[in-house]
Coordinates of C-alpha atoms in Angstrom, one line a residue:
Chain A
M597 CA -29.7 24.0 25.0
S598 CA -27.5 21.7 22.2
A599 CA -25.5 18.9 23.4
Q600 CA -21.3 19.4 23.9
P601 CA -19.4 18.3 21.2
H602 CA -17.6 15.2 22.0
E603 CA -13.7 16.4 22.7
V604 CA -10.3 14.3 21.0
V605 CA -7.7 15.9 23.5
L606 CA -4.9 14.4 21.1
P607 CA -1.3 13.2 22.4
A608 CA 1.7 14.5 22.4
Y609 CA 3.1 12.1 20.1
G610 CA 1.9 9.6 17.3
V611 CA 3.9 7.5 17.3
E612 CA 3.4 3.6 16.3
S613 CA 3.9 2.5 20.3
G614 CA 1.0 4.5 21.1
L615 CA -0.8 4.1 17.8
T616 CA -3.8 2.1 19.2
R617 CA -4.6 4.1 22.2
L618 CA -4.6 7.2 19.7
I619 CA -7.2 4.6 17.5
E620 CA -9.5 4.0 20.5
M621 CA -9.8 7.8 21.3
L622 CA -10.5 8.9 17.8
S623 CA -12.5 5.9 17.9
A624 CA -14.9 7.0 20.9
A625 CA -16.1 10.3 18.6
E626 CA -17.7 7.8 16.2
G627 CA -21.5 8.6 16.0
A628 CA -21.0 12.0 17.8
P629 CA -22.9 15.0 15.9
E630 CA -20.1 17.6 16.7
V631 CA -16.6 16.5 17.0
R632 CA -13.7 19.2 18.5
V633 CA -10.2 18.2 18.3
D634 CA -7.8 19.5 20.6
F635 CA -4.2 19.6 19.3
Q636 CA -2.8 21.6 22.4
R637 CA -0.6 18.9 23.3
V638 CA 0.5 18.2 19.8
K639 CA 4.4 17.5 19.4
F640 CA 5.6 15.0 17.4
Y641 CA 3.6 12.9 14.9
R642 CA 4.5 9.9 12.4
P643 CA 2.8 9.6 9.4
S644 CA 0.8 6.4 11.0
A645 CA -0.8 9.0 13.7
I646 CA -1.0 11.9 10.9
V647 CA -3.1 9.7 8.6
A648 CA -5.2 8.3 11.1
V649 CA -6.5 11.2 12.6
L650 CA -7.1 12.5 9.1
A651 CA -9.4 9.5 8.0
R652 CA -11.6 10.1 11.3
V653 CA -11.4 13.4 10.4
K654 CA -12.6 12.7 7.0
A655 CA -15.0 10.0 8.0
W656 CA -16.9 12.1 10.2
L657 CA -17.4 14.9 7.9
V658 CA -18.4 12.3 5.2
R659 CA -21.1 11.1 7.5
G660 CA -22.1 14.6 8.5
A661 CA -20.7 16.0 11.6
T662 CA -19.6 18.9 12.6
V663 CA -15.1 18.8 13.2
R664 CA -13.8 22.0 15.1
F665 CA -10.1 21.8 15.2
A666 CA -8.7 24.2 18.5
N667 CA -5.5 24.8 19.7
H668 CA -3.9 23.9 16.1
R669 CA -2.0 27.3 15.8
E670 CA -0.7 26.8 19.2
C671 CA 0.6 23.2 19.2
E672 CA 4.5 22.8 18.6
A673 CA 4.0 20.5 15.4
F674 CA 1.8 23.4 13.7
R675 CA 4.3 24.4 11.3
Y676 CA 5.3 20.8 10.7
L677 CA 1.6 20.0 9.9
Q678 CA 0.9 23.1 7.6
R679 CA 3.6 22.0 5.4
I680 CA 2.7 18.4 4.9
D681 CA -1.1 19.8 4.1
F682 CA -2.4 18.1 7.1
F683 CA -4.9 21.3 7.5
Q684 CA -5.6 21.7 4.0
T685 CA -6.6 18.3 3.1
A686 CA -8.7 18.0 5.8
G687 CA -10.6 20.8 4.3
L688 CA -9.0 23.8 6.6
N689 CA -7.4 26.5 4.3
L690 CA -4.7 28.4 7.0
P691 CA -2.4 31.6 5.7
E692 CA 0.9 30.5 5.4
D693 CA 3.6 32.8 6.5
F694 CA 6.9 30.5 5.1
F695 CA 8.2 29.7 2.3
R696 CA 7.2 26.3 0.5
R697 CA 10.2 23.9 -1.3
D698 CA 9.5 22.0 -4.4
R699 CA 11.0 19.3 -2.9
A700 CA 11.9 18.1 0.8
D701 CA 13.7 15.4 1.4
R702 CA 12.5 14.5 5.2
F703 CA 8.9 14.7 4.6
V704 CA 6.2 14.9 1.4
P705 CA 3.6 16.4 1.7
V706 CA -0.2 14.2 3.0
R707 CA -1.6 12.9 -0.1
E708 CA -5.1 11.5 -1.1
I709 CA -6.2 8.2 -2.4
S710 CA -9.3 7.9 -4.4
V711 CA -10.8 4.6 -6.0
V712 CA -11.2 6.3 -9.2
G713 CA -8.6 8.3 -10.4
S714 CA -5.6 8.3 -8.3
N715 CA -2.6 6.7 -10.3
I716 CA -0.9 4.7 -7.7
G717 CA 2.7 4.3 -9.8
V718 CA 3.0 7.8 -9.6
I719 CA 2.1 8.5 -5.9
A720 CA 4.5 6.2 -4.9
T721 CA 7.3 7.4 -7.6
E722 CA 6.6 10.8 -6.6
I723 CA 6.8 10.0 -2.6
T724 CA 10.0 7.8 -3.4
E725 CA 11.8 10.6 -5.1
C726 CA 11.5 13.1 -2.1
F727 CA 13.5 10.5 -0.3
A728 CA 16.3 10.5 -2.8
P729 CA 17.9 13.3 -3.8
E730 CA 20.7 11.4 -4.9
G731 CA 18.4 9.3 -7.1
F732 CA 17.1 6.1 -7.3
I733 CA 20.3 4.2 -8.8
L734 CA 22.7 4.8 -6.1
N735 CA 20.8 3.6 -3.4
P736 CA 18.9 0.1 -3.4
F737 CA 16.8 1.1 -0.5
Y738 CA 14.4 3.5 -3.0
P739 CA 13.0 0.8 -5.2
L740 CA 12.3 -1.4 -2.7
L741 CA 10.4 1.9 -1.0
Q742 CA 8.4 2.4 -3.9
Y743 CA 8.1 -1.4 -4.5
A744 CA 6.5 -1.4 -0.5
L745 CA 4.5 1.8 -1.2
G746 CA 3.2 0.2 -4.5
E747 CA 1.9 -2.6 -2.9
V748 CA 0.3 -0.4 0.2
L749 CA -1.1 1.6 -1.9
S750 CA -2.4 -0.6 -4.5
N751 CA -4.3 -2.9 -2.0
C752 CA -6.0 0.5 -0.5
K753 CA -7.0 0.9 -3.6
Q754 CA -8.5 -2.2 -4.5
H755 CA -9.8 -3.4 -1.3
A756 CA -10.8 0.2 0.5
K757 CA -13.8 1.1 -2.1
A758 CA -13.2 4.5 0.0
M759 CA -10.8 7.6 0.3
G760 CA -7.4 6.9 1.9
F761 CA -4.9 9.2 2.9
V762 CA -0.9 8.4 2.3
A763 CA 1.9 10.2 4.2
A764 CA 5.5 10.0 4.8
Q765 CA 8.9 11.2 6.4
Y766 CA 12.4 10.4 6.8
T767 CA 14.1 10.6 10.5
P768 CA 17.8 11.1 10.5
R769 CA 18.5 9.8 14.1
D770 CA 17.1 6.3 13.2
D771 CA 18.4 6.9 9.6
R772 CA 14.2 5.2 8.7
V773 CA 11.5 6.0 6.0
H774 CA 8.3 5.9 7.5
F775 CA 5.1 5.8 5.7
A776 CA 1.1 5.2 6.5
V777 CA -2.0 4.3 4.7
A778 CA -5.5 5.0 6.2
D779 CA -8.3 4.3 4.7
I780 CA -12.1 5.2 6.1
G781 CA -13.4 2.4 3.7
I782 CA -14.8 -1.6 5.0
G783 CA -11.8 -2.8 6.7
I784 CA -10.6 -6.0 6.2
R785 CA -13.3 -8.6 7.6
E786 CA -16.2 -7.1 5.8
S787 CA -14.6 -7.1 2.5
F788 CA -14.2 -10.7 3.0
R789 CA -17.6 -10.8 4.3
Q790 CA -18.8 -9.0 1.3
S791 CA -17.3 -10.8 -1.3
Q792 CA -18.0 -14.2 -0.1
S793 CA -15.0 -15.4 0.0
P794 CA -14.5 -19.3 1.1
H795 CA -11.9 -18.1 3.8
F796 CA -15.0 -16.1 5.7
R797 CA -17.3 -17.4 8.2
E798 CA -19.7 -15.2 10.6
S799 CA -17.8 -16.1 13.7
M800 CA -14.6 -15.0 12.1
T801 CA -12.7 -12.5 14.3
D802 CA -10.9 -8.9 13.3
L803 CA -7.5 -10.3 14.4
E804 CA -8.4 -13.6 12.3
A805 CA -9.1 -11.4 9.3
V806 CA -6.0 -9.2 9.9
T807 CA -3.8 -12.3 10.2
L808 CA -5.3 -13.9 7.6
A809 CA -4.8 -11.5 5.0
L810 CA -1.3 -11.2 6.1
R811 CA -1.3 -14.8 4.6
P812 CA 0.3 -15.3 0.9
Y813 CA -1.8 -15.8 -1.6
V814 CA -4.9 -14.5 0.6
S815 CA -7.5 -12.5 -0.6
S816 CA -10.3 -11.4 0.1
V817 CA -11.1 -10.8 -3.4
S818 CA -9.0 -13.6 -5.5
H819 CA -11.9 -15.9 -5.7
L820 CA -14.6 -13.6 -7.1
P821 CA -15.9 -13.5 -10.7
H822 CA -13.9 -10.9 -12.5
I823 CA -14.9 -8.6 -15.0
Y824 CA -11.6 -8.7 -16.5
G825 CA -12.2 -13.2 -16.0
R826 CA -9.4 -12.9 -13.7
P827 CA -8.9 -11.2 -10.3
S828 CA -6.4 -8.3 -9.8
N829 CA -5.4 -9.4 -6.9
M830 CA -3.5 -12.8 -5.4
G831 CA -2.7 -12.0 -1.9
V832 CA 0.8 -11.3 -2.2
G833 CA 1.0 -7.7 -1.1
L834 CA 1.1 -7.8 2.5
S835 CA 2.9 -11.1 3.0
M836 CA 5.9 -10.1 0.8
L837 CA 5.7 -6.9 3.3
R838 CA 5.9 -8.6 6.3
E839 CA 8.7 -10.7 5.1
I840 CA 10.8 -8.1 4.0
T841 CA 9.7 -5.8 7.2
L842 CA 11.3 -8.9 9.2
K843 CA 14.2 -9.6 7.1
L844 CA 15.7 -5.8 6.8
H845 CA 14.7 -4.9 11.0
G846 CA 11.8 -2.7 9.5
S847 CA 9.0 -2.2 11.4
M848 CA 5.0 -2.9 10.3
F849 CA 1.7 -2.3 11.7
L850 CA -1.8 -3.0 10.5
A851 CA -5.1 -2.3 11.9
S852 CA -8.6 -2.6 10.9
G853 CA -12.1 -3.3 12.9
R854 CA -10.9 -4.1 16.5
A855 CA -7.7 -5.6 15.9
W856 CA -4.2 -4.3 15.6
W857 CA -1.3 -6.5 14.3
T858 CA 2.8 -5.2 14.7
Y859 CA 6.0 -6.0 13.7
D860 CA 8.3 -3.5 15.7
V861 CA 12.0 -3.3 14.8
E862 CA 13.1 -5.8 17.1
G863 CA 11.5 -8.3 15.2
R864 CA 8.4 -8.9 18.3
E865 CA 5.5 -9.7 16.6
R866 CA 2.4 -8.7 18.4
Q867 CA -1.5 -8.7 18.1
G868 CA -4.4 -7.7 19.8
D869 CA -8.3 -6.3 19.9
L870 CA -8.4 -2.7 20.5
T871 CA -10.0 -2.0 23.8
G872 CA -13.9 -1.6 25.2
E873 CA -16.2 -0.9 21.7
S874 CA -12.8 0.7 20.3
R875 CA -13.1 0.0 16.2
W876 CA -11.3 1.2 13.4
S877 CA -13.8 1.6 9.7
G878 CA -11.1 1.3 7.1
V879 CA -7.7 -0.2 7.3
I880 CA -4.8 1.3 8.7
C881 CA -1.2 0.0 7.4
A882 CA 2.0 1.6 8.7
L883 CA 6.0 0.6 7.8
S884 CA 9.2 1.8 8.5
L885 CA 12.5 1.0 6.6
R886 CA 16.1 1.8 7.1
R887 CA 17.6 3.5 4.5
N888 CA 21.0 1.7 5.3
A889 CA 19.3 -1.8 5.6
V890 CA 19.3 -2.6 1.8
E891 CA 21.9 -4.2 -0.1
D892 CA 20.7 -5.9 -3.0
Y893 CA 16.3 -4.6 -3.9
S894 CA 16.1 -8.0 -6.1
K895 CA 17.9 -10.4 -4.0
H896 CA 15.9 -9.1 -1.1
L897 CA 12.5 -9.7 -3.1
A898 CA 13.6 -13.0 -4.1
E899 CA 14.5 -13.8 -0.6
A900 CA 11.3 -13.2 0.6
R901 CA 9.2 -15.1 -1.8
D902 CA 11.5 -18.2 -1.4
A903 CA 11.0 -17.4 2.6
L904 CA 7.0 -17.5 1.4
R905 CA 7.3 -20.7 -0.6
L906 CA 6.0 -18.6 -3.6
T907 CA 7.0 -20.1 -6.4
S908 CA 10.1 -18.1 -8.1
G909 CA 12.1 -18.5 -10.9
V910 CA 11.1 -21.2 -13.9
S911 CA 13.4 -22.1 -16.9
R912 CA 11.5 -20.3 -19.8
G913 CA 10.1 -16.7 -17.6
T914 CA 11.8 -14.5 -19.3
R915 CA 13.9 -16.3 -22.5
R916 CA 12.7 -13.9 -24.6
T917 CA 14.4 -10.8 -23.2
Chain B
M444 CA 0.9 -9.3 -37.5
T445 CA 2.7 -7.8 -34.4
E446 CA 1.0 -5.4 -32.1
T447 CA 3.9 -3.4 -30.0
F448 CA 2.8 -1.8 -26.6
K449 CA 5.4 0.2 -24.6
M450 CA 4.9 -0.3 -21.0
R451 CA 6.5 3.1 -20.2
E452 CA 4.3 5.3 -22.5
I453 CA 1.3 3.3 -21.0
F454 CA 1.9 2.8 -17.2
G455 CA 5.3 4.9 -16.7
S456 CA 8.5 3.5 -15.3
F457 CA 6.8 1.9 -12.2
L458 CA 4.4 -1.0 -13.0
A459 CA 2.1 -0.6 -10.0
D460 CA -2.0 -1.1 -10.2
G461 CA -2.5 -4.4 -9.6
E462 CA -6.2 -3.1 -11.2
A463 CA -5.1 -1.3 -14.2
A464 CA -2.9 -4.4 -14.5
N465 CA -5.8 -6.6 -15.0
A466 CA -7.6 -4.0 -17.4
F467 CA -4.6 -4.3 -19.7
R468 CA -4.5 -7.5 -20.1
F469 CA -8.0 -8.6 -20.6
S470 CA -8.9 -5.8 -22.8
Q471 CA -5.5 -5.4 -24.7
I472 CA -3.0 -8.4 -24.1
E473 CA -5.8 -11.0 -24.5
S474 CA -8.0 -9.4 -27.3
L475 CA -5.3 -9.6 -29.6
L476 CA -4.0 -13.1 -28.5
G477 CA -7.4 -13.8 -29.4
Q478 CA -7.2 -12.7 -32.7
G479 CA -3.7 -14.9 -33.6
R480 CA -1.9 -11.8 -33.2
V481 CA 1.6 -11.7 -31.9
V482 CA 2.0 -9.1 -28.5
V483 CA 5.3 -7.6 -28.1
L484 CA 5.5 -6.0 -24.8
D485 CA 8.4 -3.4 -24.6
F486 CA 9.6 -2.9 -20.8
E487 CA 12.3 0.2 -22.3
G488 CA 12.1 2.7 -19.3
V489 CA 10.4 0.4 -16.7
T490 CA 12.7 0.6 -13.5
N491 CA 10.1 -1.1 -10.8
M492 CA 7.1 -2.9 -10.6
T493 CA 5.1 -4.4 -7.6
D494 CA 4.2 -8.4 -7.5
S495 CA 0.2 -7.2 -7.7
F496 CA 1.3 -5.8 -10.9
A497 CA 3.2 -8.9 -12.3
N498 CA 0.2 -11.2 -11.3
A499 CA -2.6 -9.5 -12.5
C500 CA -1.1 -9.0 -15.7
F501 CA 1.6 -12.0 -16.3
A502 CA 0.7 -14.7 -13.9
N503 CA -3.0 -14.7 -15.7
L504 CA -1.8 -14.3 -19.3
A505 CA 0.5 -17.7 -18.2
L506 CA -2.5 -19.1 -16.3
D507 CA -5.4 -18.8 -18.8
H508 CA -3.4 -19.1 -22.2
P509 CA -0.7 -21.1 -21.6
D510 CA 0.4 -22.1 -25.2
A511 CA -0.7 -18.4 -26.8
F512 CA 1.8 -17.0 -23.9
D513 CA 4.6 -19.4 -24.9
S514 CA 4.3 -18.6 -28.6
R515 CA 2.8 -15.3 -29.3
V516 CA 4.1 -12.7 -26.3
I517 CA 7.5 -11.8 -26.3
F518 CA 9.2 -9.6 -23.9
R519 CA 11.2 -7.2 -24.7
N520 CA 14.1 -4.8 -23.1
C521 CA 13.6 -6.0 -19.3
S522 CA 16.2 -4.8 -17.0
S523 CA 17.3 -7.7 -14.7
V524 CA 14.7 -6.2 -11.8
V525 CA 12.0 -6.3 -14.3
Q526 CA 13.1 -10.0 -15.2
A527 CA 12.5 -11.4 -11.6
F528 CA 9.3 -9.8 -11.4
L529 CA 8.4 -11.5 -14.5
R530 CA 10.1 -14.5 -13.5
A531 CA 8.1 -15.2 -10.2
A532 CA 5.2 -14.2 -11.7
I533 CA 5.1 -16.5 -14.9
A534 CA 5.9 -19.2 -12.2
F535 CA 3.4 -18.7 -10.2
G536 CA 0.8 -18.5 -13.1
R537 CA 1.8 -21.8 -14.1
S538 CA 2.2 -23.6 -11.1
E539 CA -1.5 -22.3 -10.6
A540 CA -2.5 -23.9 -14.1
K541 CA -1.3 -27.0 -12.9
R542 CA -2.9 -27.0 -9.5
L543 CA -6.4 -26.5 -11.4
Q544 CA -5.9 -29.2 -14.0
R545 CA -5.1 -31.7 -11.2
K546 CA -8.4 -30.4 -9.8
Q547 CA -10.3 -31.6 -12.3

C-alpha cells in the first residue's frame, strides 16, 4: 500500500494577517513524497498568498514530489486564479472559457523570476503600467511602485540563487496596490552564512538575520570580493522600502527561515518566529502602497534617505547635466 | 576620445538591476576610463532608477576612480528624478572613499 499524500487544505482567505499561518501550513508538507493541495475553501487571495503557494508548489516539484490539486475548479477564486496564470505557472494547463484582455488594471498575471535571463526593469515596468491606465506622468505613485518593484525583484535575483515569483493586485476598496515576491532560494540567514558575511555568527537566528537585512548598508554580499571589483548590492533596497512604507502608511511583510517581520498600515511593527518546526526555505517579501498617498516621488525618496541617514546630496553630484 | 552610452538603449527607461549595473560599470565604463577616454552617459528617455542600480554603477565609480570620475565622466539629459539618484549614489561613493581612507 502506498502512503497517503500529505494534504494541504488552503484557507478561504489568503491575506497578510493570515500569512504566517499559511506558511506554516505549507511548510508542514516539506519532505512529503506526495502533496495534495485542496482549493475547496479558497475565496480571496492577496499576491503574497498566491506567490507563497506557487513557490512552495514549485519547490516540491523541484525536489521530485508529486503534487496534485483538488477542488480547484470548484473554488470561488478559480476564475481569478486562472486569469492570473496561477495554474499555468504551476504547470497545470486548463481550458479557458473567458476572454483575456491584454491589460487589466486590477491585477497582473504571475511572473516567474529566474536568476539568469529575467529583465527585472522590464518586469517592474510592465507590472506598473498595468495599474496606470492614465500613464505614468500624471500620478507620482507609479514611479514609486516601479521603484519598489525594482528593488524587491533586484534583491530576489541577487540573493535567492533560485527561481521566484511576483504577483500584483489593486484593490479599489482601500485604494492599494499589493505586490509580493516569493522565492525558493537559500533564505536570508543562509545567504549571510554562505557568503561568510562579517555580520554572520553561528548563533544568529533567522529573526536576527531578517531584521539585520532591513538595516541600511547591510547586505549579505557587500563584503565579498566580486568579479566586477565591487559588490552589486550595498544593502539599501529593503531599508528604503521599509522607510517608505512607514511614511506612506503602506504595509510590508518579510519572512525567511523561521522568522517573519511586518509593518502594518497602522505603522505597527511586529516580528516573530513561525510555530513548531515550520520554516520558509527562501524569502517572501510583500508590500502594499496606497495609490493616492504619494505627493512627490523624489521628495519621498529623499526623506527616506534622510531618515535612514544615508548620505544624500552633494554639491557637485550632477554638475554636468 | 569620447564614448557615449545611451542608457535607455542599453537598459530601458527604468534602470533597475544592480547586477547588470555592476557589470556595465566594470566591463564598459572602467575599461574606457583605464584607456584614458572620456565617457558620456546619456540618460535621455530614462525615467526612473533604483538605488541598487545607482549604487552599483555610480557609487562604485566615484569610490574607486574619484579623479577619473570627476574629470572624464559626463552625465547628459538627466531628469530631476535621475539627478536625485545620481546625487545620492555619488555622495555615498565619496563618503565610502573617505571612510576607507580613514581606515587606512
